[in-house]
Structures are given as C-alpha cells and as structure tokens.
Amino acid sequence: MNTTTNTTAEKPVIGHCLRCGRALRVPTTDGYGPKCRVKVREAARAEVVAQYKPHQVAKAEELLEQGGLIPLRANRVFLAVSSDGATAYKTHRAACTCPAGIKGQHPCKHRIAAHILSLAA
C-alpha cells in the first residue's frame, strides 16, 4: 500500500477577492486581497482629490503629514489642529467648525484631510 503524506499544510480558501477573483486565505472585512485593497483605495483617493482644488489638496496633505488630524470617533470625526497650533476644530468630511468651514463656501483643508483619512481606514 502506497500512502503519501502532504507535508505542506495549505490554508483553506475562505473566499475570493471581489476585484480580481483570487483565492483569499485570510478573512477580510472588505472582501479584497492586500494588493487589490491598495489599488481600490488609491482609485478612491484619486477620485476624491479630483473634486477639490489642487492648492486645497496640497494643504490637506501637509496637515496629514504633520499629524494635525487626531481621530476622535472611529475614524469619522477628527480633531484638527490649526496652523498656529493654538486652537483645534472638530471636523468630519461633511462639516468643520473652523471659520472657513462655518462659512461653507468651499470645503476647508480640514474636511479634505478628513475625507482622505476616512477612505484610508
């Protein structure tokens, strides 16, 4: 009797990636594999960035690089530090308590940064 043993224990397939269809061996909350997740987030971020003016996006990215956005509630509401560091504003991707956000003519850099961060979460 010839018995062969499989020495390499493969993880079972849990599901398939929603984007490319490859087998997922680790459960994910969004249904994407690691490489596809990065691509989907980059595409979403590019779409978000396209709807704002370039100088506003640059200011929002600078705010993010400096760590000026602190998450308060499940990456939806943030505490945004002002440019001089003296005051802080509560911000969400839909509203902000800063002077520019209260006027509401254009989205402020805090809202854009919150929008970018909420997509990355």
mmCIF file of N, CA, C and O in Angstrom, residues 44-108:
data_model
loop_
_atom_site.group_PDB
_atom_site.id
_atom_site.type_symbol
_atom_site.label_atom_id
_atom_site.label_comp_id
_atom_site.label_asym_id
_atom_site.label_seq_id
_atom_site.Cartn_x
_atom_site.Cartn_y
_atom_site.Cartn_z
ATOM 1 N N ALA A 44 -9.981 55.415 -5.135
ATOM 2 C CA ALA A 44 -10.950 56.220 -4.393
ATOM 3 C C ALA A 44 -10.337 57.553 -3.997
ATOM 4 O O ALA A 44 -10.985 58.595 -4.073
ATOM 5 N N ARG A 45 -9.073 57.516 -3.558
ATOM 6 C CA ARG A 45 -8.397 58.752 -3.162
ATOM 7 C C ARG A 45 -8.231 59.684 -4.371
ATOM 8 O O ARG A 45 -8.445 60.884 -4.275
ATOM 9 N N ALA A 46 -7.890 59.124 -5.523
ATOM 10 C CA ALA A 46 -7.741 59.935 -6.730
ATOM 11 C C ALA A 46 -9.063 60.580 -7.118
ATOM 12 O O ALA A 46 -9.105 61.735 -7.542
ATOM 13 N N GLU A 47 -10.147 59.848 -6.942
ATOM 14 C CA GLU A 47 -11.473 60.391 -7.249
ATOM 15 C C GLU A 47 -11.836 61.529 -6.293
ATOM 16 O O GLU A 47 -12.386 62.544 -6.696
ATOM 17 N N VAL A 48 -11.502 61.355 -5.015
ATOM 18 C CA VAL A 48 -11.776 62.387 -4.019
ATOM 19 C C VAL A 48 -10.942 63.624 -4.301
ATOM 20 O O VAL A 48 -11.430 64.748 -4.283
ATOM 21 N N VAL A 49 -9.661 63.416 -4.573
ATOM 22 C CA VAL A 49 -8.752 64.528 -4.800
ATOM 23 C C VAL A 49 -9.160 65.314 -6.042
ATOM 24 O O VAL A 49 -9.019 66.533 -6.088
ATOM 25 N N ALA A 50 -9.704 64.643 -7.032
ATOM 26 C CA ALA A 50 -10.083 65.312 -8.279
ATOM 27 C C ALA A 50 -11.214 66.320 -8.091
ATOM 28 O O ALA A 50 -11.331 67.260 -8.868
ATOM 29 N N GLN A 51 -12.031 66.157 -7.058
ATOM 30 C CA GLN A 51 -13.158 67.072 -6.886
ATOM 31 C C GLN A 51 -12.794 68.350 -6.126
ATOM 32 O O GLN A 51 -13.604 69.248 -6.025
ATOM 33 N N TYR A 52 -11.575 68.417 -5.603
ATOM 34 C CA TYR A 52 -11.126 69.600 -4.874
ATOM 35 C C TYR A 52 -10.060 70.347 -5.660
ATOM 36 O O TYR A 52 -9.425 69.792 -6.553
ATOM 37 N N LYS A 53 -9.838 71.596 -5.297
ATOM 38 C CA LYS A 53 -8.815 72.396 -5.952
ATOM 39 C C LYS A 53 -7.428 71.925 -5.515
ATOM 40 O O LYS A 53 -7.235 71.533 -4.360
ATOM 41 N N PRO A 54 -6.450 71.954 -6.421
ATOM 42 C CA PRO A 54 -5.112 71.424 -6.108
ATOM 43 C C PRO A 54 -4.436 72.077 -4.904
ATOM 44 O O PRO A 54 -3.781 71.397 -4.116
ATOM 45 N N HIS A 55 -4.604 73.394 -4.741
ATOM 46 C CA HIS A 55 -3.945 74.045 -3.603
ATOM 47 C C HIS A 55 -4.579 73.612 -2.280
ATOM 48 O O HIS A 55 -3.901 73.527 -1.254
ATOM 49 N N GLN A 56 -5.882 73.302 -2.294
ATOM 50 C CA GLN A 56 -6.538 72.816 -1.078
ATOM 51 C C GLN A 56 -6.055 71.411 -0.729
ATOM 52 O O GLN A 56 -5.843 71.093 0.434
ATOM 53 N N VAL A 57 -5.890 70.580 -1.736
ATOM 54 C CA VAL A 57 -5.401 69.216 -1.514
ATOM 55 C C VAL A 57 -3.983 69.253 -0.972
ATOM 56 O O VAL A 57 -3.633 68.486 -0.069
ATOM 57 N N ALA A 58 -3.153 70.156 -1.493
ATOM 58 C CA ALA A 58 -1.779 70.274 -1.005
ATOM 59 C C ALA A 58 -1.761 70.663 0.471
ATOM 60 O O ALA A 58 -0.974 70.114 1.261
ATOM 61 N N LYS A 59 -2.637 71.592 0.874
ATOM 62 C CA LYS A 59 -2.716 71.985 2.277
ATOM 63 C C LYS A 59 -3.223 70.843 3.148
ATOM 64 O O LYS A 59 -2.743 70.640 4.259
ATOM 65 N N ALA A 60 -4.178 70.075 2.646
ATOM 66 C CA ALA A 60 -4.703 68.932 3.397
ATOM 67 C C ALA A 60 -3.631 67.860 3.570
ATOM 68 O O ALA A 60 -3.487 67.278 4.650
ATOM 69 N N GLU A 61 -2.858 67.590 2.521
ATOM 70 C CA GLU A 61 -1.779 66.605 2.613
ATOM 71 C C GLU A 61 -0.699 67.066 3.583
ATOM 72 O O GLU A 61 -0.139 66.265 4.323
ATOM 73 N N GLU A 62 -0.415 68.367 3.588
ATOM 74 C CA GLU A 62 0.553 68.909 4.541
ATOM 75 C C GLU A 62 0.047 68.732 5.977
ATOM 76 O O GLU A 62 0.813 68.370 6.877
ATOM 77 N N LEU A 63 -1.234 68.956 6.183
ATOM 78 C CA LEU A 63 -1.836 68.767 7.506
ATOM 79 C C LEU A 63 -1.707 67.306 7.949
ATOM 80 O O LEU A 63 -1.364 67.028 9.102
ATOM 81 N N LEU A 64 -1.940 66.382 7.033
ATOM 82 C CA LEU A 64 -1.820 64.965 7.352
ATOM 83 C C LEU A 64 -0.371 64.567 7.651
ATOM 84 O O LEU A 64 -0.104 63.790 8.564
ATOM 85 N N GLU A 65 0.568 65.103 6.879
ATOM 86 C CA GLU A 65 1.985 64.795 7.090
ATOM 87 C C GLU A 65 2.467 65.299 8.438
ATOM 88 O O GLU A 65 3.318 64.681 9.075
ATOM 89 N N GLN A 66 1.931 66.414 8.896
ATOM 90 C CA GLN A 66 2.336 66.984 10.178
ATOM 91 C C GLN A 66 1.601 66.356 11.351
ATOM 92 O O GLN A 66 1.861 66.692 12.497
ATOM 93 N N GLY A 67 0.687 65.456 11.087
ATOM 94 C CA GLY A 67 -0.066 64.810 12.153
ATOM 95 C C GLY A 67 -1.078 65.728 12.793
ATOM 96 O O GLY A 67 -1.381 65.608 13.984
ATOM 97 N N GLY A 68 -1.640 66.640 12.033
ATOM 98 C CA GLY A 68 -2.578 67.624 12.550
ATOM 99 C C GLY A 68 -4.014 67.158 12.628
ATOM 100 O O GLY A 68 -4.904 67.941 12.941
ATOM 101 N N LEU A 69 -4.282 65.888 12.349
ATOM 102 C CA LEU A 69 -5.627 65.342 12.418
ATOM 103 C C LEU A 69 -5.625 64.165 13.387
ATOM 104 O O LEU A 69 -4.958 63.174 13.164
ATOM 105 N N ILE A 70 -6.378 64.298 14.467
ATOM 106 C CA ILE A 70 -6.421 63.281 15.514
ATOM 107 C C ILE A 70 -7.804 62.644 15.499
ATOM 108 O O ILE A 70 -8.811 63.334 15.635
ATOM 109 N N PRO A 71 -7.894 61.311 15.334
ATOM 110 C CA PRO A 71 -9.213 60.672 15.299
ATOM 111 C C PRO A 71 -9.892 60.710 16.667
ATOM 112 O O PRO A 71 -9.279 60.455 17.689
ATOM 113 N N LEU A 72 -11.170 61.058 16.660
ATOM 114 C CA LEU A 72 -11.958 61.087 17.891
ATOM 115 C C LEU A 72 -12.937 59.918 17.953
ATOM 116 O O LEU A 72 -13.036 59.247 18.962
ATOM 117 N N ARG A 73 -13.669 59.686 16.879
ATOM 118 C CA ARG A 73 -14.693 58.637 16.865
ATOM 119 C C ARG A 73 -14.566 57.769 15.622
ATOM 120 O O ARG A 73 -14.960 58.161 14.536
ATOM 121 N N ALA A 74 -14.029 56.602 15.807
ATOM 122 C CA ALA A 74 -13.990 55.557 14.771
ATOM 123 C C ALA A 74 -13.593 56.080 13.390
ATOM 124 O O ALA A 74 -14.198 55.721 12.394
ATOM 125 N N ASN A 75 -12.594 56.930 13.327
ATOM 126 C CA ASN A 75 -12.101 57.497 12.076
ATOM 127 C C ASN A 75 -13.184 58.185 11.253
ATOM 128 O O ASN A 75 -13.175 58.165 10.040
ATOM 129 N N ARG A 76 -14.129 58.803 11.949
ATOM 130 C CA ARG A 76 -15.152 59.582 11.253
ATOM 131 C C ARG A 76 -15.115 61.042 11.679
ATOM 132 O O ARG A 76 -15.286 61.928 10.869
ATOM 133 N N VAL A 77 -14.916 61.275 12.955
ATOM 134 C CA VAL A 77 -14.800 62.634 13.478
ATOM 135 C C VAL A 77 -13.363 62.816 13.945
ATOM 136 O O VAL A 77 -12.802 61.958 14.607
ATOM 137 N N PHE A 78 -12.793 63.952 13.581
ATOM 138 C CA PHE A 78 -11.400 64.221 13.890
ATOM 139 C C PHE A 78 -11.249 65.538 14.616
ATOM 140 O O PHE A 78 -12.105 66.415 14.513
ATOM 141 N N LEU A 79 -10.152 65.673 15.323
ATOM 142 C CA LEU A 79 -9.758 66.934 15.932
ATOM 143 C C LEU A 79 -8.643 67.486 15.060
ATOM 144 O O LEU A 79 -7.589 66.866 14.921
ATOM 145 N N ALA A 80 -8.885 68.624 14.438
ATOM 146 C CA ALA A 80 -7.921 69.232 13.530
ATOM 147 C C ALA A 80 -7.243 70.413 14.225
ATOM 148 O O ALA A 80 -7.911 71.296 14.751
ATOM 149 N N VAL A 81 -5.929 70.400 14.212
ATOM 150 C CA VAL A 81 -5.155 71.466 14.833
ATOM 151 C C VAL A 81 -4.985 72.591 13.810
ATOM 152 O O VAL A 81 -4.721 72.349 12.635
ATOM 153 N N SER A 82 -5.122 73.831 14.281
ATOM 154 C CA SER A 82 -4.979 74.978 13.391
ATOM 155 C C SER A 82 -3.522 75.162 12.978
ATOM 156 O O SER A 82 -2.621 74.543 13.535
ATOM 157 N N SER A 83 -3.295 76.052 12.025
ATOM 158 C CA SER A 83 -1.944 76.279 11.507
ATOM 159 C C SER A 83 -0.981 76.784 12.569
ATOM 160 O O SER A 83 0.184 76.407 12.588
ATOM 161 N N ASP A 84 -1.468 77.632 13.476
ATOM 162 C CA ASP A 84 -0.594 78.165 14.514
ATOM 163 C C ASP A 84 -0.516 77.256 15.741
ATOM 164 O O ASP A 84 0.283 77.488 16.640
ATOM 165 N N GLY A 85 -1.352 76.239 15.788
ATOM 166 C CA GLY A 85 -1.332 75.281 16.887
ATOM 167 C C GLY A 85 -2.045 75.755 18.138
ATOM 168 O O GLY A 85 -2.045 75.065 19.149
ATOM 169 N N ALA A 86 -2.674 76.909 18.090
ATOM 170 C CA ALA A 86 -3.325 77.470 19.268
ATOM 171 C C ALA A 86 -4.746 76.934 19.467
ATOM 172 O O ALA A 86 -5.206 76.834 20.602
ATOM 173 N N THR A 87 -5.426 76.613 18.391
ATOM 174 C CA THR A 87 -6.807 76.148 18.504
ATOM 175 C C THR A 87 -6.978 74.816 17.777
ATOM 176 O O THR A 87 -6.149 74.430 16.957
ATOM 177 N N ALA A 88 -8.072 74.160 18.096
ATOM 178 C CA ALA A 88 -8.393 72.892 17.440
ATOM 179 C C ALA A 88 -9.860 72.917 17.036
ATOM 180 O O ALA A 88 -10.687 73.550 17.698
ATOM 181 N N TYR A 89 -10.168 72.253 15.952
ATOM 182 C CA TYR A 89 -11.521 72.233 15.417
ATOM 183 C C TYR A 89 -11.994 70.787 15.279
ATOM 184 O O TYR A 89 -11.203 69.906 14.952
ATOM 185 N N LYS A 90 -13.272 70.577 15.513
ATOM 186 C CA LYS A 90 -13.848 69.268 15.228
ATOM 187 C C LYS A 90 -14.208 69.252 13.753
ATOM 188 O O LYS A 90 -14.798 70.202 13.237
ATOM 189 N N THR A 91 -13.823 68.177 13.105
ATOM 190 C CA THR A 91 -14.078 68.094 11.669
ATOM 191 C C THR A 91 -14.527 66.698 11.272
ATOM 192 O O THR A 91 -14.214 65.708 11.923
ATOM 193 N N HIS A 92 -15.287 66.676 10.225
ATOM 194 C CA HIS A 92 -15.795 65.461 9.591
ATOM 195 C C HIS A 92 -15.711 65.747 8.104
ATOM 196 O O HIS A 92 -15.562 66.897 7.700
ATOM 197 N N ARG A 93 -15.811 64.732 7.283
ATOM 198 C CA ARG A 93 -15.685 65.006 5.850
ATOM 199 C C ARG A 93 -16.847 65.836 5.313
ATOM 200 O O ARG A 93 -16.784 66.378 4.215
ATOM 201 N N ALA A 94 -17.917 65.996 6.097
ATOM 202 C CA ALA A 94 -19.064 66.788 5.646
ATOM 203 C C ALA A 94 -19.136 68.171 6.281
ATOM 204 O O ALA A 94 -19.830 69.044 5.774
ATOM 205 N N ALA A 95 -18.419 68.386 7.404
ATOM 206 C CA ALA A 95 -18.510 69.678 8.092
ATOM 207 C C ALA A 95 -17.270 69.913 8.943
ATOM 208 O O ALA A 95 -16.561 68.975 9.297
ATOM 209 N N CYS A 96 -17.034 71.187 9.272
ATOM 210 C CA CYS A 96 -15.898 71.566 10.115
ATOM 211 C C CYS A 96 -16.279 72.805 10.916
ATOM 212 O O CYS A 96 -17.064 73.634 10.455
ATOM 213 N N THR A 97 -15.714 72.926 12.111
ATOM 214 C CA THR A 97 -16.029 74.073 12.961
ATOM 215 C C THR A 97 -15.025 75.213 12.806
ATOM 216 O O THR A 97 -15.097 76.192 13.551
ATOM 217 N N CYS A 98 -14.106 75.124 11.847
ATOM 218 C CA CYS A 98 -13.172 76.229 11.620
ATOM 219 C C CYS A 98 -13.915 77.379 10.929
ATOM 220 O O CYS A 98 -15.005 77.181 10.396
ATOM 221 N N PRO A 99 -13.349 78.595 10.913
ATOM 222 C CA PRO A 99 -14.031 79.725 10.274
ATOM 223 C C PRO A 99 -14.378 79.483 8.800
ATOM 224 O O PRO A 99 -15.465 79.840 8.348
ATOM 225 N N ALA A 100 -13.468 78.857 8.053
ATOM 226 C CA ALA A 100 -13.744 78.579 6.637
ATOM 227 C C ALA A 100 -14.835 77.522 6.497
ATOM 228 O O ALA A 100 -15.656 77.581 5.582
ATOM 229 N N GLY A 101 -14.867 76.571 7.418
ATOM 230 C CA GLY A 101 -15.885 75.525 7.375
ATOM 231 C C GLY A 101 -17.254 76.047 7.744
ATOM 232 O O GLY A 101 -18.267 75.580 7.220
ATOM 233 N N ILE A 102 -17.301 77.017 8.645
ATOM 234 C CA ILE A 102 -18.582 77.596 9.052
ATOM 235 C C ILE A 102 -19.181 78.440 7.922
ATOM 236 O O ILE A 102 -20.381 78.417 7.695
ATOM 237 N N LYS A 103 -18.315 79.172 7.205
ATOM 238 C CA LYS A 103 -18.811 79.961 6.072
ATOM 239 C C LYS A 103 -19.368 79.051 4.991
ATOM 240 O O LYS A 103 -20.359 79.375 4.354
ATOM 241 N N GLY A 104 -18.726 77.933 4.766
ATOM 242 C CA GLY A 104 -19.250 76.899 3.886
ATOM 243 C C GLY A 104 -19.233 77.175 2.404
ATOM 244 O O GLY A 104 -19.886 76.463 1.655
ATOM 245 N N GLN A 105 -18.484 78.173 1.946
ATOM 246 C CA GLN A 105 -18.443 78.427 0.509
ATOM 247 C C GLN A 105 -17.666 77.318 -0.215
ATOM 248 O O GLN A 105 -18.084 76.845 -1.256
ATOM 249 N N HIS A 106 -16.532 76.942 0.344
ATOM 250 C CA HIS A 106 -15.703 75.879 -0.209
ATOM 251 C C HIS A 106 -15.276 74.956 0.926
ATOM 252 O O HIS A 106 -15.151 75.397 2.068
ATOM 253 N N PRO A 107 -15.032 73.699 0.641
ATOM 254 C CA PRO A 107 -14.558 72.796 1.696
ATOM 255 C C PRO A 107 -13.180 73.244 2.183
ATOM 256 O O PRO A 107 -12.314 73.604 1.388
ATOM 257 N N CYS A 108 -12.987 73.211 3.490
ATOM 258 C CA CYS A 108 -11.705 73.616 4.052
ATOM 259 C C CYS A 108 -10.720 72.451 3.996
ATOM 260 O O CYS A 108 -11.091 71.314 3.718
#
